Short mmCIF file of C-alpha atoms and ligand atoms in Angstrom, two decimals:
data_model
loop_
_atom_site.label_atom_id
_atom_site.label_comp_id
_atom_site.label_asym_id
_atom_site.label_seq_id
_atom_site.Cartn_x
_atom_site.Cartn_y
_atom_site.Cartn_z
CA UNK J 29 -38.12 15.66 37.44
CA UNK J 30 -39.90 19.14 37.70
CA UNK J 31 -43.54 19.20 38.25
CA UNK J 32 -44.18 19.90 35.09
CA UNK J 33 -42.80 16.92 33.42
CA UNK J 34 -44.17 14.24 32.05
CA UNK J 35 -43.07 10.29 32.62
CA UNK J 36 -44.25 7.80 30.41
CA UNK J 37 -44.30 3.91 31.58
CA UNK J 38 -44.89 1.14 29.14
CA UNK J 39 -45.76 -2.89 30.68
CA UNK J 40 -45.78 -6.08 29.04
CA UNK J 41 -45.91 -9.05 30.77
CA UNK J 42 -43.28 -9.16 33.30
CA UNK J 43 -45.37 -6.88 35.62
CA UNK J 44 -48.23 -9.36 35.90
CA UNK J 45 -45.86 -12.09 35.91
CA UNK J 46 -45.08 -12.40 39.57
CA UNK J 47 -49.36 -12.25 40.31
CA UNK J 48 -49.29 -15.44 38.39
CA UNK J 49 -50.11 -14.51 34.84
CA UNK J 50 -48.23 -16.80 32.46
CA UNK J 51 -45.60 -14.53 30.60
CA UNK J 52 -46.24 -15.15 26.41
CA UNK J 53 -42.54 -16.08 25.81
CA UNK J 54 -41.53 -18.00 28.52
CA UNK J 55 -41.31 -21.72 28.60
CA UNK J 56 -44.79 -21.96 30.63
CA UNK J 57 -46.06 -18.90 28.28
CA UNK J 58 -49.62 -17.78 27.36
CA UNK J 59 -49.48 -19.20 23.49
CA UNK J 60 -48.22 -23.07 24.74
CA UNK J 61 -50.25 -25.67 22.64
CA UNK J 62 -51.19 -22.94 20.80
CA UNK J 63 -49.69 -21.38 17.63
CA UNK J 64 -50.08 -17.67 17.54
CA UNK J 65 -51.82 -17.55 13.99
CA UNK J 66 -54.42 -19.70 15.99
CA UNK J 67 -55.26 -17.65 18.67
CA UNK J 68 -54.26 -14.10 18.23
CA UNK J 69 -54.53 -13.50 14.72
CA UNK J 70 -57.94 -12.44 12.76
CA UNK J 71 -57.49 -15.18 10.19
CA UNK J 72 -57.32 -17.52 13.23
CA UNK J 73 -60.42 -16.38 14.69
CA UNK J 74 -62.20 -16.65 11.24
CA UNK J 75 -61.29 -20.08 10.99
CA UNK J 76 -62.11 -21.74 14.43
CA UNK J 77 -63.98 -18.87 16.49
CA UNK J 78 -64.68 -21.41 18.94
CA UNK J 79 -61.22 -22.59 19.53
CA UNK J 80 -60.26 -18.48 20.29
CA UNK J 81 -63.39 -17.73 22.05
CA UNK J 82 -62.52 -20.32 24.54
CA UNK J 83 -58.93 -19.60 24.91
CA UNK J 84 -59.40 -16.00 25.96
CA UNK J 85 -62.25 -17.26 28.30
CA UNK J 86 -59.73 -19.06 29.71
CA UNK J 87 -57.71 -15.93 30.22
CA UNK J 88 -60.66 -13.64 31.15
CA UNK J 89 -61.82 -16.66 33.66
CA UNK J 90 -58.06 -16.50 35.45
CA UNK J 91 -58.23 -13.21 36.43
CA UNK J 92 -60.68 -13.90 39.26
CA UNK J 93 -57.90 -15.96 40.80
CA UNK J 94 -54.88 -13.45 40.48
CA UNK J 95 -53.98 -10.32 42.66
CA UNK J 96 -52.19 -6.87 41.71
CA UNK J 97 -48.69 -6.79 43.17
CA UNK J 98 -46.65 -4.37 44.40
CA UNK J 99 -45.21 -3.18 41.02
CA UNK J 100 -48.93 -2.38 40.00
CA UNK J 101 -49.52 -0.77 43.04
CA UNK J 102 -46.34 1.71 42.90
CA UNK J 103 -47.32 2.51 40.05
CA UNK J 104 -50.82 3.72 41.05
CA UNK J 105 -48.64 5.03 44.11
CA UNK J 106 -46.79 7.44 41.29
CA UNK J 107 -49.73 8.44 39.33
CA UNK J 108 -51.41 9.68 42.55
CA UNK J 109 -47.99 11.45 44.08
CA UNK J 110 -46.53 12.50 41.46
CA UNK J 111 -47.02 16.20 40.68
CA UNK J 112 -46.79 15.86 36.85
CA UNK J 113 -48.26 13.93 34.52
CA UNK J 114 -48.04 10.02 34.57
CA UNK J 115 -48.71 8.43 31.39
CA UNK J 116 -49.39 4.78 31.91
CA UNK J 117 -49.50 2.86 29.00
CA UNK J 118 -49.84 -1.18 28.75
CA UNK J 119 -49.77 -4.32 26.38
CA UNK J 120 -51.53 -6.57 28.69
CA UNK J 121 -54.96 -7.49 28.26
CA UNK J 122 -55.48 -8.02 32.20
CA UNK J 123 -56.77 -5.65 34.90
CA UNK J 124 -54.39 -5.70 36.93
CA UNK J 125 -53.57 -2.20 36.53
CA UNK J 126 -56.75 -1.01 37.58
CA UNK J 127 -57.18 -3.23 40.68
CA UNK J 128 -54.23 -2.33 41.97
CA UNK J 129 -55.16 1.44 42.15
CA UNK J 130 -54.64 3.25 38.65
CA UNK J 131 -57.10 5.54 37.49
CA UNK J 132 -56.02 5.92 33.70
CA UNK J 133 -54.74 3.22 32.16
CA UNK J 134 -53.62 3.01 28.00
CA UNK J 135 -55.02 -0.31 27.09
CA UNK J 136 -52.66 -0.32 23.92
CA UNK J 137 -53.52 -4.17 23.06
CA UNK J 138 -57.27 -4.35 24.25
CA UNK J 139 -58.42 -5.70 27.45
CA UNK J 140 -60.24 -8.95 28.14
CA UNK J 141 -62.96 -7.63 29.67
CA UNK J 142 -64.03 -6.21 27.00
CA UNK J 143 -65.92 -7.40 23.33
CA UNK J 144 -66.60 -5.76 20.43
CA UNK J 145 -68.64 -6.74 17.88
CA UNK J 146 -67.24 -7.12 14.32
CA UNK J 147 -70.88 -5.61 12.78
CA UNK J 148 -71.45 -2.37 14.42
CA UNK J 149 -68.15 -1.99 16.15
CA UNK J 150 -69.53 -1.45 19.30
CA UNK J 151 -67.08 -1.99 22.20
CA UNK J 152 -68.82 -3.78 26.15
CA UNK J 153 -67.80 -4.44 29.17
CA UNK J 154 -67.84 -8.32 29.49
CA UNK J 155 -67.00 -10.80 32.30
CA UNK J 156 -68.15 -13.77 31.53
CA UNK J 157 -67.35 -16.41 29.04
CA UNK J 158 -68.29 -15.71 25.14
CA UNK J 159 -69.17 -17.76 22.20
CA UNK J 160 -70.05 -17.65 18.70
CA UNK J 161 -73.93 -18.74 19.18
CA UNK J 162 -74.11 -15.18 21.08
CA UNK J 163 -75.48 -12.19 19.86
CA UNK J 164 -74.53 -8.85 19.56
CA UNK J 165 -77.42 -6.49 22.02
CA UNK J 166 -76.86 -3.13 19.85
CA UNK J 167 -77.30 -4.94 15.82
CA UNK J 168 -78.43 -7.91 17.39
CA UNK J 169 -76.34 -10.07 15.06
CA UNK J 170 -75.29 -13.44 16.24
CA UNK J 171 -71.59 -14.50 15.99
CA UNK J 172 -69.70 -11.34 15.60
CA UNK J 173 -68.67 -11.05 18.92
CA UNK J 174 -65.23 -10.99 19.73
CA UNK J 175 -62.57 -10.36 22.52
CA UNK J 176 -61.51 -6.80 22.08
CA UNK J 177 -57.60 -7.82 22.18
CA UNK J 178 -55.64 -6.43 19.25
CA UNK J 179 -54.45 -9.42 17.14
CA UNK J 180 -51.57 -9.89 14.93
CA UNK J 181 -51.77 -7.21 11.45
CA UNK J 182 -54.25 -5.14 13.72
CA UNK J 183 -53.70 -1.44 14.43
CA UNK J 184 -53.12 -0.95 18.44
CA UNK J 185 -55.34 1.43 20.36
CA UNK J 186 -54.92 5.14 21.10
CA UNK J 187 -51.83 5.62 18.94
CA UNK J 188 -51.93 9.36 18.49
CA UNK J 189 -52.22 9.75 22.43
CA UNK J 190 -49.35 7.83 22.71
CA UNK J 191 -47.32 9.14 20.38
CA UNK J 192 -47.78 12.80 21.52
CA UNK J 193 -47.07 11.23 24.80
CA UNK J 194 -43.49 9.97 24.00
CA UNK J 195 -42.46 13.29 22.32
CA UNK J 196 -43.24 15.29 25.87
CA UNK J 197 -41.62 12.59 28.10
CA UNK J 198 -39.09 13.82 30.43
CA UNK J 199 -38.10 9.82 31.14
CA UNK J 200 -39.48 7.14 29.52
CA UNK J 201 -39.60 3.33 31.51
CA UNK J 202 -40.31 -0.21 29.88
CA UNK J 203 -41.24 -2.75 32.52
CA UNK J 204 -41.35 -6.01 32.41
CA UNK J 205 -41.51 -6.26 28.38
CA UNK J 206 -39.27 -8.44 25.47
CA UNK J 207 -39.07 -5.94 22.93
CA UNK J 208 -40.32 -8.15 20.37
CA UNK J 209 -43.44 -6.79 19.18
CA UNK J 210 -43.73 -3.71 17.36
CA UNK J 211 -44.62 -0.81 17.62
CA UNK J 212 -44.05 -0.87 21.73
CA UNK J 213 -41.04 -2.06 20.94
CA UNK J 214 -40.11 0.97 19.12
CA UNK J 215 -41.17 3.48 21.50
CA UNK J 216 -38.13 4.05 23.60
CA UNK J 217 -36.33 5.07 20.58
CA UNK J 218 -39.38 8.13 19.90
CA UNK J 219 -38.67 8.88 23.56
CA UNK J 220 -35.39 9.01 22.91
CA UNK J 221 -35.33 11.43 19.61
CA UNK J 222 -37.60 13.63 21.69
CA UNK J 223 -34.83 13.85 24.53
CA UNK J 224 -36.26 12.18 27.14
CA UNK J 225 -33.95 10.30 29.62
CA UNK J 226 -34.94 5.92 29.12
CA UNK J 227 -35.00 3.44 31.93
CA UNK J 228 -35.74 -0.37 31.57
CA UNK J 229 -36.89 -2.45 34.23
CA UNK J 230 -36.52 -6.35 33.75
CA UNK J 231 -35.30 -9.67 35.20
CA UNK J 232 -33.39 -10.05 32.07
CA UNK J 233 -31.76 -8.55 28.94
CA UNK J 234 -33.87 -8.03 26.16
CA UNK J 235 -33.62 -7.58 22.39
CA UNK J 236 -34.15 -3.42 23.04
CA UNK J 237 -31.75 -3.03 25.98
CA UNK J 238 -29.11 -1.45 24.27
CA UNK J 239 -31.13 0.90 23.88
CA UNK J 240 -31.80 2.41 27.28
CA UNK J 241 -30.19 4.51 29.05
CA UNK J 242 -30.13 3.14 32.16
CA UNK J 243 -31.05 -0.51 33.29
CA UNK J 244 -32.34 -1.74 36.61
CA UNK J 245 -32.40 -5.78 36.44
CA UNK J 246 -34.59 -7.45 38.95
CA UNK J 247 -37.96 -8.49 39.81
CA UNK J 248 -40.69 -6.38 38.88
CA UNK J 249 -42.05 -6.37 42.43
CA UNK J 250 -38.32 -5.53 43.55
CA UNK J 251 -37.50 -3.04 41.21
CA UNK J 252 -40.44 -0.76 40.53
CA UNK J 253 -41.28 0.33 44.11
CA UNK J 254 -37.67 1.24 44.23
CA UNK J 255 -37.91 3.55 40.71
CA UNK J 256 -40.86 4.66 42.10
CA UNK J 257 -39.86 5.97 45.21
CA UNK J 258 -36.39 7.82 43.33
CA UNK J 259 -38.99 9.45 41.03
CA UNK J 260 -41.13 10.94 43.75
CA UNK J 261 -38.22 12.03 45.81
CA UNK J 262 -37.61 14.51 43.31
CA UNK J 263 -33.77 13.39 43.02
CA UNK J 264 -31.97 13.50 39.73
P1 LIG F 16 -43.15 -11.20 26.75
O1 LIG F 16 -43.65 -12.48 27.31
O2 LIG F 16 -42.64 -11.19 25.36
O3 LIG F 16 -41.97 -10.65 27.66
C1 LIG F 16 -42.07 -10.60 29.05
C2 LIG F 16 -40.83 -9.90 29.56
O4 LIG F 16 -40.96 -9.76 30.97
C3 LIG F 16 -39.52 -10.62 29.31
O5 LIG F 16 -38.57 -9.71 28.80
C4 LIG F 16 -39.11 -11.16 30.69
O6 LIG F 16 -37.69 -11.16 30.85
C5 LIG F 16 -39.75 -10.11 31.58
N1 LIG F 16 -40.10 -10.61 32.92
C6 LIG F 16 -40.64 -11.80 33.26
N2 LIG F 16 -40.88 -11.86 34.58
C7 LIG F 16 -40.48 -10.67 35.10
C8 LIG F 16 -40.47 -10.11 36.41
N3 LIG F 16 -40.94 -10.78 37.47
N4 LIG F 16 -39.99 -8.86 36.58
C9 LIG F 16 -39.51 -8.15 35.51
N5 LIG F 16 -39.49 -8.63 34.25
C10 LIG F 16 -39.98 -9.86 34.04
O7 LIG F 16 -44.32 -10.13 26.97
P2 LIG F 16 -44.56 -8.72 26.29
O8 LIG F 16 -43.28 -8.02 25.99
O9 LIG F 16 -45.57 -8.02 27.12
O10 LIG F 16 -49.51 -9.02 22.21
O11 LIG F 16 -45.25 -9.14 24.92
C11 LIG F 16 -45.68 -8.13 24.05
C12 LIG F 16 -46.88 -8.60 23.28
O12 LIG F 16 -46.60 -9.83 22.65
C13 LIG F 16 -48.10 -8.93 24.13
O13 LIG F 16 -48.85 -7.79 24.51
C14 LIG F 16 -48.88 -9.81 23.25
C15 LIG F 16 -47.78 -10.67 22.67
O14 LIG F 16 -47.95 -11.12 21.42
C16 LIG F 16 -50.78 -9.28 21.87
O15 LIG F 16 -51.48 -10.12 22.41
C17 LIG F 16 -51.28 -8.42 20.76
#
């Protein structure tokens, strides 16, 4: 890696997994008692808003009681040694990123701590819990609130930056994500196309695997500090 290059890193869920954030396809996962058309879709939300609005303040209200680990903090390590550019880019909806020292962070599947209102599109920070008597403080409309966390048949956020991302990437690394859901799934192919060498980190095979170059199988925790550390070292 010269110090002009460019590494892009995509998380899903394995990363936070270890902190103690329930995985979405795992046994114990997120959607349990819960079909996804229920909860992350915008039919769902149109039907029961309250039902949604208190399963993501669920979510928002666990994040007080989980920690970055040390795969979130390499990666912050990387983004502040790293000589290039670092192009961090996640599906998770948590903060975990953040708190455990990133500056820039692609929030490709919106964030729980944020709303947006469904009237004037305006996007807030938020932290507490939200419901559908609530009101919206720019249009002042009441009920059109809702967690800013792309649902199912939405577009995901910041596309083009991605995008333009993958097609400069020197290496390209998945962490900690199924390759089920589209169009993350797809992006170590555009990586690929665009020459860029592809890494996956995860505890377990996955429906993309095949297509990586090269596969590191562990624990998140385990696994990324060690990437990490070959990537600064300036080692091919
Ligand atoms: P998944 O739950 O589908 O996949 C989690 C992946 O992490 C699996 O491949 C596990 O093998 C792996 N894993 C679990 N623990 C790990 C660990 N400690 N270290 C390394 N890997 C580990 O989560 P995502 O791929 O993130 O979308 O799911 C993608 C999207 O599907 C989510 O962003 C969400 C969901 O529908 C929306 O909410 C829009």
């Amino acid at each position: 890696m010269s110090n002009a290059s460019t590494i892009v890193i995509l998380t899903g869920a394995g990363i936070s997994a270890e902190s103690g954030v329930a995985t979405f396809r795992a046994a114990d996962g997120l959607w349990e008692g819960h079909r996804i058309e229920d909860v992350a879709a915008p039919e769902g939300f149109a039907r029961n808003p309250a039902l949604v609005h208190q399963f993501y303040n669920l979510r928002r209200g666990g994040l007080k009681t989980v920690q970055p680990n040390a795969a979130h903090e390499a990666l912050a390590r990387l983004q502040r040694d790293f000589p290039g550019e670092v192009v961090l880019i996640t599906q998770n909806v948590d903060d975990l990123h953040e708190r455990g020292g990133s500056s820039s962070v692609i929030h490709m599947h919106g964030e729980l701590h944020k709303v947006r209102c469904t009237a004037c599109t305006v996007v807030r920070e938020w932290e507490t819990d939200l419901d559908e008597t609530m009101a919206c403080e720019g249009c002042h409309t009441v009920g059109t609130l809702r967690p800013d966390i792309v649902w199912f048949g939405e577009v995901p956020y910041e596309m083009d930056t991605i995008e333009s991302a993958l097609t400069r990437a020197k290496l390209f690394v998945a962490i900690g994500t199924s390759g089920h859901v589209y169009p993350a799934a797809g992006f170590v192919r555009i990586a690929q196309m665009s020459g860029a060498v592809t890494v996956e980190v995860n505890n377990a095979e996955t429906e993309v695997s095949f297509a990586f170059n090269k596969r590191m199988t562990g624990p998140a925790t385990e696994q990324v500090p060690k990437l990490v550390d070959w990537m600064l070292s300036g080692k091919s």
